[in-house]
XYZ file of C-alpha atoms in Angstrom:
579
model
C 0.020 -0.029 -0.057
C 1.391 3.350 -1.085
C 2.072 6.123 1.583
C -0.475 8.871 1.592
C 0.204 11.876 -0.562
C 1.439 14.976 1.423
C -0.923 17.911 0.849
C 0.480 21.202 -0.195
C -0.607 23.636 2.433
C 0.041 27.349 3.306
C 2.956 28.239 5.503
C 2.293 28.577 9.221
C 2.564 32.319 9.074
C -0.102 32.826 6.351
C -2.184 30.302 8.015
C -2.050 32.048 11.281
C -2.862 35.258 9.703
C -5.520 33.739 7.579
C -4.152 35.296 4.363
C -3.504 33.783 0.942
C -0.354 31.936 0.479
C 1.254 31.107 -2.914
C 3.062 28.101 -1.200
C 6.241 29.061 -2.808
C 9.345 27.281 -1.477
C 11.405 27.802 0.588
C 9.790 31.303 1.359
C 6.364 32.233 0.026
C 5.689 35.607 -1.616
C 3.578 37.185 1.310
C 6.319 36.418 3.768
C 9.062 37.818 1.478
C 7.009 41.043 0.958
C 6.378 41.585 4.587
C 9.880 40.282 5.926
C 8.302 37.503 7.973
C 9.784 34.141 8.822
C 8.320 31.353 6.573
C 7.981 27.847 7.895
C 5.947 24.826 6.439
C 4.624 22.062 8.272
C 4.543 18.863 6.110
C 1.876 16.407 7.354
C 0.044 13.706 5.564
C -3.776 14.072 5.425
C -5.849 12.801 8.230
C -7.163 9.355 7.405
C -10.971 9.131 7.192
C -12.731 6.357 9.270
C -13.946 3.498 7.248
C -17.638 2.480 7.014
C -16.839 -0.589 9.206
C -15.402 1.671 11.942
C -18.387 4.051 11.841
C -20.947 1.141 11.819
C -19.200 -0.220 14.790
C -19.113 3.035 16.720
C -22.792 3.595 15.873
C -23.626 0.112 17.209
C -21.740 0.655 20.374
C -23.677 3.924 20.970
C -27.042 2.256 20.352
C -26.183 -0.649 22.692
C -25.025 1.650 25.473
C -28.053 3.908 25.056
C -30.254 0.764 25.392
C -28.375 -0.393 28.628
C -28.843 3.154 30.110
C -32.526 3.069 29.227
C -32.927 -0.392 30.914
C -31.022 0.815 34.051
C -33.241 3.843 34.319
C -36.401 1.774 34.066
C -35.314 -1.127 36.325
C -35.816 -1.477 40.059
C -32.711 -1.437 42.389
C -32.707 -5.233 42.172
C -33.026 -5.178 38.514
C -30.239 -2.620 38.255
C -27.920 -5.030 40.077
C -28.776 -7.907 37.857
C -28.082 -5.805 34.781
C -24.742 -4.584 36.039
C -23.636 -8.100 37.035
C -24.573 -9.429 33.558
C -22.159 -6.992 31.733
C -18.816 -8.458 31.301
C -15.937 -5.985 31.114
C -12.734 -7.021 29.479
C -9.390 -5.368 28.769
C -10.540 -3.488 25.691
C -14.241 -4.239 25.200
C -17.613 -4.659 26.873
C -19.805 -7.706 26.419
C -23.529 -6.825 26.866
C -26.298 -9.297 27.889
C -28.317 -10.981 25.155
C -31.469 -9.112 26.298
C -30.083 -5.821 25.013
C -29.632 -7.049 21.555
C -33.201 -7.338 20.431
C -34.013 -3.637 19.755
C -34.886 -2.746 16.157
C -32.229 -0.660 14.293
C -34.089 1.096 11.463
C -33.628 -0.842 8.272
C -31.169 -3.340 9.910
C -32.736 -6.585 10.581
C -30.214 -7.708 13.290
C -30.379 -6.793 16.883
C -27.821 -4.730 18.639
C -24.431 -6.227 18.175
C -21.975 -6.947 21.006
C -19.669 -4.060 21.694
C -16.156 -5.243 20.721
C -13.120 -3.721 18.982
C -13.619 -5.635 15.698
C -16.949 -5.797 13.997
C -18.372 -9.116 12.719
C -19.602 -9.915 9.377
C -23.154 -9.900 10.722
C -22.552 -6.410 11.947
C -21.520 -5.042 8.619
C -23.961 -6.839 6.308
C -27.193 -8.375 7.566
C -28.827 -11.183 5.804
C -31.153 -8.885 3.888
C -28.187 -7.214 2.385
C -29.245 -3.774 3.406
C -26.272 -3.101 5.638
C -26.455 -0.849 8.689
C -25.062 2.376 7.301
C -27.035 5.452 6.968
C -27.319 7.500 3.783
C -24.942 10.129 5.314
C -22.164 7.443 5.463
C -22.376 6.559 1.798
C -20.200 8.319 -0.668
C -21.806 7.444 -4.082
C -18.977 8.985 -6.090
C -16.868 5.652 -5.332
C -19.396 3.886 -7.486
C -19.015 6.331 -10.449
C -16.368 6.103 -13.218
C -15.347 8.467 -16.050
C -14.154 7.219 -19.526
C -11.555 8.883 -21.796
C -14.309 10.963 -23.389
C -15.345 12.416 -20.098
C -18.695 10.319 -19.885
C -19.744 9.312 -16.477
C -20.988 5.829 -15.916
C -22.109 3.712 -12.843
C -19.120 1.220 -12.474
C -18.181 0.438 -8.928
C -14.726 -0.282 -7.597
C -14.808 -3.873 -8.502
C -15.351 -3.191 -12.126
C -12.666 -3.419 -14.811
C -14.007 -0.313 -16.248
C -13.788 1.630 -12.984
C -11.856 4.951 -13.235
C -12.724 6.941 -10.107
C -13.671 10.589 -10.287
C -10.998 12.847 -8.770
C -13.505 15.106 -6.815
C -17.120 15.158 -6.067
C -19.488 13.949 -3.423
C -23.099 14.418 -2.849
C -24.254 18.017 -3.519
C -25.745 18.947 -0.194
C -26.515 22.467 -1.310
C -29.124 21.053 -3.605
C -31.253 20.275 -0.547
C -31.531 23.948 0.252
C -34.804 25.957 0.339
C -33.619 27.872 -2.676
C -33.818 24.883 -4.949
C -37.098 23.857 -3.385
C -38.726 27.192 -4.129
C -37.110 27.324 -7.611
C -38.820 23.960 -8.535
C -42.142 24.896 -7.359
C -42.129 28.149 -9.133
C -40.980 26.512 -12.202
C -43.847 23.969 -12.036
C -46.347 26.740 -11.656
C -44.856 28.541 -14.709
C -44.743 25.370 -16.713
C -48.458 24.634 -15.784
C -49.371 27.914 -17.402
C -47.631 27.056 -20.635
C -49.471 23.691 -21.148
C -52.376 25.270 -22.973
C -49.961 25.841 -25.850
C -49.984 22.203 -26.655
C -53.750 22.558 -27.603
C -52.751 24.842 -30.459
C -50.886 21.939 -32.210
C -52.717 20.145 -34.943
C -51.625 16.744 -33.790
C -49.352 15.150 -31.197
C -47.514 12.092 -32.704
C -50.165 11.424 -35.228
C -52.983 11.713 -32.529
C -55.621 14.619 -32.904
C -54.611 17.078 -30.229
C -57.973 17.040 -28.482
C -57.869 13.273 -28.021
C -54.158 13.377 -26.929
C -54.799 15.969 -24.357
C -57.828 14.030 -23.176
C -55.581 10.984 -22.559
C -52.889 13.173 -20.822
C -55.554 14.707 -18.506
C -56.706 11.171 -17.660
C -53.088 10.341 -16.892
C -52.479 13.303 -14.538
C -55.793 12.610 -12.851
C -55.183 8.936 -12.222
C -52.168 6.838 -12.806
C -49.637 9.680 -12.272
C -50.571 9.893 -8.552
C -49.658 6.294 -7.999
C -45.869 6.384 -8.360
C -45.112 9.953 -9.462
C -43.035 8.595 -12.294
C -43.686 11.312 -14.820
C -42.535 14.678 -13.540
C -45.131 16.774 -15.194
C -43.289 20.233 -15.505
C -40.278 18.566 -17.482
C -42.555 16.151 -19.427
C -44.980 18.734 -20.697
C -42.260 21.321 -21.428
C -40.251 18.723 -23.530
C -43.300 17.474 -25.156
C -43.889 21.108 -26.515
C -40.294 22.099 -27.341
C -38.344 18.877 -27.297
C -36.060 17.694 -24.705
C -34.574 14.823 -22.805
C -37.537 13.993 -20.535
C -40.201 13.170 -23.079
C -39.987 10.668 -26.060
C -42.549 9.322 -28.452
C -42.226 5.897 -26.696
C -43.085 7.399 -23.268
C -45.890 9.454 -24.847
C -47.461 6.456 -26.417
C -47.027 4.289 -23.228
C -49.104 7.033 -21.423
C -51.677 6.995 -24.166
C -51.860 3.259 -23.944
C -52.229 3.021 -20.211
C -54.798 5.903 -20.020
C -57.141 4.518 -22.800
C -58.607 1.892 -20.378
C -59.957 4.767 -18.386
C -61.715 6.435 -21.333
C -65.343 5.889 -22.538
C -64.536 7.201 -26.005
C -65.231 4.593 -28.756
C -62.720 6.035 -31.069
C -59.976 4.632 -28.761
C -61.334 1.054 -29.403
C -60.272 -0.979 -32.396
C -63.462 -2.919 -31.922
C -66.189 -0.576 -30.484
C -67.892 -3.654 -28.843
C -64.791 -4.826 -26.937
C -63.544 -2.463 -24.291
C -60.301 -4.422 -23.948
C -59.375 -3.267 -27.367
C -59.035 0.385 -26.161
C -55.592 1.753 -26.669
C -54.315 -1.261 -28.768
C -52.990 1.074 -31.434
C -50.753 2.754 -28.700
C -49.507 -0.645 -27.455
C -48.619 -1.606 -30.984
C -46.891 1.783 -31.505
C -44.807 1.273 -28.460
C -43.698 -2.182 -29.775
C -42.639 -0.560 -33.054
C -40.631 2.154 -31.287
C -38.800 -0.380 -29.166
C -37.652 -2.115 -32.253
C -37.120 0.805 -34.562
C -35.229 2.989 -32.205
C -33.469 0.012 -30.447
C -34.500 1.619 -27.082
C -33.447 -1.520 -25.186
C -29.946 -1.052 -26.256
C -29.347 2.197 -24.437
C -30.893 3.592 -21.289
C -32.833 6.786 -20.863
C -35.221 7.973 -18.228
C -38.315 8.271 -20.618
C -37.656 4.612 -21.651
C -37.527 3.515 -17.987
C -40.818 5.298 -17.095
C -42.465 3.907 -20.238
C -41.453 0.347 -19.506
C -42.590 0.656 -15.846
C -46.032 1.930 -16.919
C -46.410 -0.781 -19.585
C -45.064 -3.410 -17.130
C -47.608 -2.560 -14.520
C -50.301 -2.482 -17.146
C -49.424 -5.968 -18.862
C -49.420 -7.531 -15.459
C -52.880 -6.134 -14.619
C -54.023 -7.450 -18.003
C -52.854 -10.937 -16.993
C -49.897 -10.917 -19.478
C -47.454 -11.485 -16.513
C -44.423 -12.585 -18.524
C -44.460 -9.460 -20.686
C -45.221 -7.196 -17.666
C -42.382 -8.921 -15.639
C -39.893 -8.511 -18.504
C -40.648 -4.899 -19.231
C -40.244 -4.033 -15.510
C -36.986 -6.057 -15.405
C -35.619 -4.060 -18.323
C -36.436 -0.829 -16.600
C -34.926 -1.785 -13.271
C -31.691 -2.733 -15.063
C -31.735 0.599 -16.779
C -32.097 2.279 -13.243
C -28.713 0.793 -12.374
C -27.192 1.483 -15.847
C -28.080 5.257 -15.366
C -26.902 5.382 -11.818
C -30.301 6.431 -10.560
C -29.449 4.539 -7.266
C -26.572 7.093 -6.617
C -27.893 10.385 -5.323
C -25.148 12.874 -6.362
C -24.573 15.807 -8.618
C -21.936 14.152 -10.697
C -24.779 12.199 -12.706
C -27.684 14.580 -12.130
C -26.536 18.205 -12.398
C -29.271 20.632 -11.500
C -32.122 20.561 -9.042
C -34.644 19.320 -11.611
C -32.411 16.452 -12.670
C -32.095 15.310 -9.105
C -35.761 15.694 -8.523
C -36.641 13.462 -11.473
C -34.023 10.819 -10.740
C -35.174 10.426 -6.972
C -38.927 10.163 -8.235
C -38.004 7.575 -10.990
C -35.844 5.591 -8.610
C -38.418 5.306 -5.926
C -41.244 4.633 -8.459
C -39.196 1.796 -9.917
C -38.494 0.587 -6.316
C -42.214 0.470 -5.496
C -43.202 -1.257 -8.724
C -40.465 -3.956 -8.096
C -41.865 -4.787 -4.630
C -45.472 -4.850 -5.714
C -44.887 -7.133 -8.634
C -42.628 -9.349 -6.601
C -45.244 -9.773 -4.004
C -47.974 -10.514 -6.428
C -46.000 -12.787 -8.665
C -44.024 -14.523 -5.873
C -40.682 -13.729 -7.536
C -37.404 -12.289 -6.162
C -36.887 -8.526 -5.882
C -34.283 -6.757 -7.902
C -33.508 -3.560 -5.925
C -32.303 -4.536 -2.436
C -32.290 -2.142 0.515
C -28.538 -1.792 0.262
C -29.179 0.136 -2.995
C -32.022 2.264 -1.580
C -29.683 5.288 -0.338
C -31.659 7.768 -2.556
C -33.165 10.683 -0.615
C -36.993 10.702 -0.230
C -36.864 14.475 0.170
C -38.662 15.512 -2.960
C -38.324 19.151 -3.365
C -41.157 19.980 -5.631
C -44.378 19.774 -3.320
C -46.599 21.692 -5.657
C -48.935 18.703 -6.036
C -49.172 18.042 -2.339
C -52.049 20.541 -1.734
C -53.323 20.617 -5.302
C -57.221 19.974 -5.431
C -58.300 16.676 -6.881
C -61.623 15.859 -8.355
C -62.818 12.950 -10.470
C -62.028 13.561 -14.179
C -65.084 14.505 -16.228
C -64.741 14.063 -20.030
C -66.320 17.044 -21.705
C -66.957 15.001 -24.828
C -68.849 12.229 -22.987
C -71.830 13.150 -20.698
C -71.256 11.957 -17.092
C -74.589 10.701 -15.676
C -73.169 10.650 -12.243
C -71.907 14.318 -12.311
C -75.482 15.635 -11.824
C -76.291 13.181 -8.932
C -73.645 14.582 -6.472
C -71.804 17.755 -5.743
C -68.204 16.796 -5.341
C -66.048 19.160 -3.291
C -62.316 18.936 -4.562
C -59.858 17.675 -1.851
C -56.206 17.977 -1.550
C -54.636 14.945 -3.226
C -51.283 14.853 -0.906
C -49.537 13.106 -3.719
C -46.000 13.786 -2.362
C -46.532 12.746 1.210
C -48.565 9.641 0.212
C -45.714 8.642 -2.216
C -43.096 9.151 0.512
C -45.029 6.869 2.847
C -45.410 4.267 0.190
C -41.607 4.404 -0.212
C -41.190 3.609 3.373
C -43.794 0.891 3.359
C -42.014 -0.699 0.262
C -38.812 -0.884 2.265
C -40.581 -2.917 4.828
C -42.121 -5.019 2.119
C -38.559 -5.649 0.978
C -37.633 -7.068 4.415
C -40.854 -9.181 4.588
C -40.191 -10.676 1.091
C -36.593 -11.383 1.983
C -37.234 -13.106 5.305
C -40.367 -14.930 4.681
C -40.824 -15.426 0.884
C -37.505 -16.212 -0.571
C -36.265 -19.608 -1.756
C -34.609 -21.196 1.097
C -36.369 -19.304 3.877
C -36.499 -21.342 7.021
C -39.179 -21.271 9.674
C -36.887 -20.673 12.512
C -35.271 -17.745 11.003
C -38.506 -16.273 9.851
C -40.127 -16.648 13.203
C -37.135 -14.745 14.704
C -37.755 -11.830 12.541
C -41.511 -11.498 13.264
C -40.925 -8.993 16.012
C -38.605 -6.796 14.146
C -40.946 -6.659 11.160
C -43.994 -5.973 13.405
C -41.919 -3.122 14.963
C -41.104 -1.694 11.599
C -44.841 -1.787 10.625
C -45.892 -0.258 14.001
C -43.362 2.455 13.465
C -44.490 3.205 9.899
C -48.096 3.218 11.155
C -47.463 5.764 13.880
C -45.782 8.228 11.352
C -48.099 7.636 8.372
C -51.069 9.656 9.596
C -53.391 6.682 8.709
C -56.382 8.464 10.312
C -55.937 11.527 7.965
C -55.639 9.094 5.062
C -58.897 7.378 5.900
C -60.529 10.926 6.230
C -59.416 11.498 2.606
C -60.745 8.097 1.477
C -64.114 8.984 3.184
C -64.341 12.170 1.083
C -63.374 10.372 -2.063
C -65.990 7.663 -1.368
C -68.824 10.047 -1.951
C -68.409 10.149 -5.791
C -66.150 7.240 -6.062
C -67.864 4.339 -4.555
C -65.164 1.860 -5.217
C -63.231 3.450 -2.410
C -65.722 2.469 0.215
C -64.765 -1.095 0.522
C -61.005 -0.486 0.766
C -61.629 2.090 3.466
C -63.746 -0.416 5.471
C -61.064 -3.076 5.044
C -58.412 -0.660 6.428
C -60.607 -0.092 9.474
C -61.128 -3.737 10.070
C -57.356 -4.296 9.975
C -56.873 -1.417 12.401
C -59.527 -2.804 14.739
C -57.922 -6.400 14.575
C -54.474 -4.852 15.508
C -55.832 -2.688 18.320
C -55.153 0.601 16.458
C -57.378 3.471 17.747
C -59.757 4.890 15.211
C -61.547 8.269 15.144
C -64.989 7.680 16.280
C -66.339 10.454 14.165
C -65.143 8.982 10.940
C -67.970 7.497 8.936
C -68.339 6.178 5.377
C -71.187 6.952 3.235
C -72.216 3.471 2.067
C -75.433 4.688 0.282
C -73.602 5.235 -2.986
C -75.157 4.449 -6.447
C -72.574 1.736 -7.065
C -69.882 -0.179 -5.429
C -66.809 -2.333 -5.600
C -66.146 -4.556 -8.617
C -64.831 -7.786 -7.148
C -64.954 -9.501 -10.576
C -62.579 -7.000 -12.130
C -60.129 -7.399 -9.257
C -60.085 -11.289 -9.657
C -59.642 -10.843 -13.405
C -56.668 -8.551 -12.842
C -55.033 -10.819 -10.321
C -56.360 -14.291 -11.381
C -55.744 -17.092 -8.830
C -56.983 -20.514 -9.892
C -56.480 -21.715 -6.291
C -59.665 -19.926 -5.093
C -62.489 -22.309 -4.995
C -65.945 -21.342 -6.371
C -67.485 -21.458 -2.866
C -64.890 -19.171 -1.437
C -65.403 -16.763 -4.476
C -69.226 -16.698 -3.696
C -68.676 -15.798 -0.184
C -66.547 -12.791 -1.125
C -69.154 -11.633 -3.463
C -71.795 -11.778 -0.649
C -69.556 -9.432 1.425
C -68.704 -6.989 -1.295
C -70.958 -5.253 -3.682
C -70.365 -5.478 -7.421
C -70.479 -3.871 -10.800
C -68.934 -0.422 -10.418
C -66.097 1.392 -12.060
C -62.685 1.299 -10.372
C -61.937 4.966 -9.783
C -58.723 4.501 -8.064
C -55.559 5.635 -9.674
C -55.138 2.550 -11.839
C -52.462 0.244 -10.459
C -55.048 -2.534 -10.215
C -56.942 -1.945 -13.242
C -58.958 -3.927 -15.867
C -61.973 -3.544 -17.978
C -65.089 -2.204 -16.095
C -68.728 -1.716 -16.944
C -69.535 1.822 -18.219
C -70.430 4.364 -15.538
C -73.961 4.372 -17.076
C -74.561 0.748 -16.441
C -72.993 0.937 -13.107
C -75.184 3.787 -11.973
C -78.505 2.165 -13.017
C -77.453 -1.015 -11.030
C -79.336 -1.431 -7.694
C -77.065 -3.318 -5.141
C -78.707 -6.051 -3.160
C -78.492 -5.252 0.503
C -80.292 -8.297 1.559
């Protein structure tokens, strides 16, 4: 190992006076001009502590904190027992086993023993998420620059790794200045969107129809994962830019078509499943023609994720799984899992990269749970900040979309008051819940999971879920669902299910919260079963579900679990059997 390089520093005189030194040898310019003695101190740079050392010190602190808490709560006899159980050696302290069961954030292991040398389990747990915090991670170590100056995501083990000379996470990007800049830019870009309506067509689609599909997207699917950053997408759609492509545009058209009642979107006017088929075909053509799978871009990632979720919902699981898999590989290829300025640049780039990473992270976990397959993005790779700086959509008012070209028979039957959509905070909580989902999958549902290990993890997982529940404002969320249930009858049953789960787990509920069950239509169980088919459900059990849930109503959720539904007109005239 080579000796550390000696840094060139100012002389002691200039350093003491805090003036600029030209570091000339043997005497610097300022000392010559002022006739002062000039002396240099040659010292190697201070060594930075390694991650293992930092992790060990953090573990020691947590363990000692726990001991102090137990001593504080214990009786005099209990304190004596605790003190007697602590073994003190020459250079280490051995804590009792009872102090090693406290949850440690994302780490699945208990508190490790305090010792001079960390064990393998202390540095990496069985989930592979590690125990370091995001502040400990220097993502620049996993970046490389080639001869042309192009930055790629190649870690230290790669033969292509050529480390950057300087860098580090741009902490200044987290300032309020950039937050206000993004929010102001989002408001200005929203004012420019009307210019799109002046275009004669958008990628061969009549402008009025294209804007109808985009409005459906912003009203529904967009709020599920916040994959499409609206200010950048709509700006680049109008003027051209890196965050919009014909492939992404047609993917949005394809996924939004299923929410539209317009017959011109169907290849067969009698078959609702044919809605948007032309856009799916267009996406297939663009994938081949432009060789989109041969190079990674953010619009391609978003388009593949949208299509992947839709194909899984349409029961084409292989295609959906493969599309999502391509997108997740591209996430790593572009270094979206590395939250630093070297690969992002300005505040808008960082915001988009964060949203796309976490949207992909959530899609990965949902598909893994539903299909019973391994996850791709592990917790050890989830060091991207969840501090989304553009919060304009957080308090933006939301109401059900009404197509001006198709009369809405339900619009005259109720007066809906728009409610804040809380998109950003909901998405942040879904990110946290998805991290817990990762732990659940890795501990209970992976190949080779053993009952004894799974049983030992139950408490830590339960603690994580309890911690998430106490910080996720679930009561406020139910209040929003109650408001949405007035025009969107499909929301009634999910809200009731959440309340039953809360009651079963002893979670207090607001006694004033009520759900309006006298809605014109209700939840469509048949559609859900078609979306997520399970041949293992017997017919008798299927019938019992139908007796508990009302049927034949459009799914007016944001579209992750979507399929073909009866028209609103047919659903509205249906009278549910309450007997």
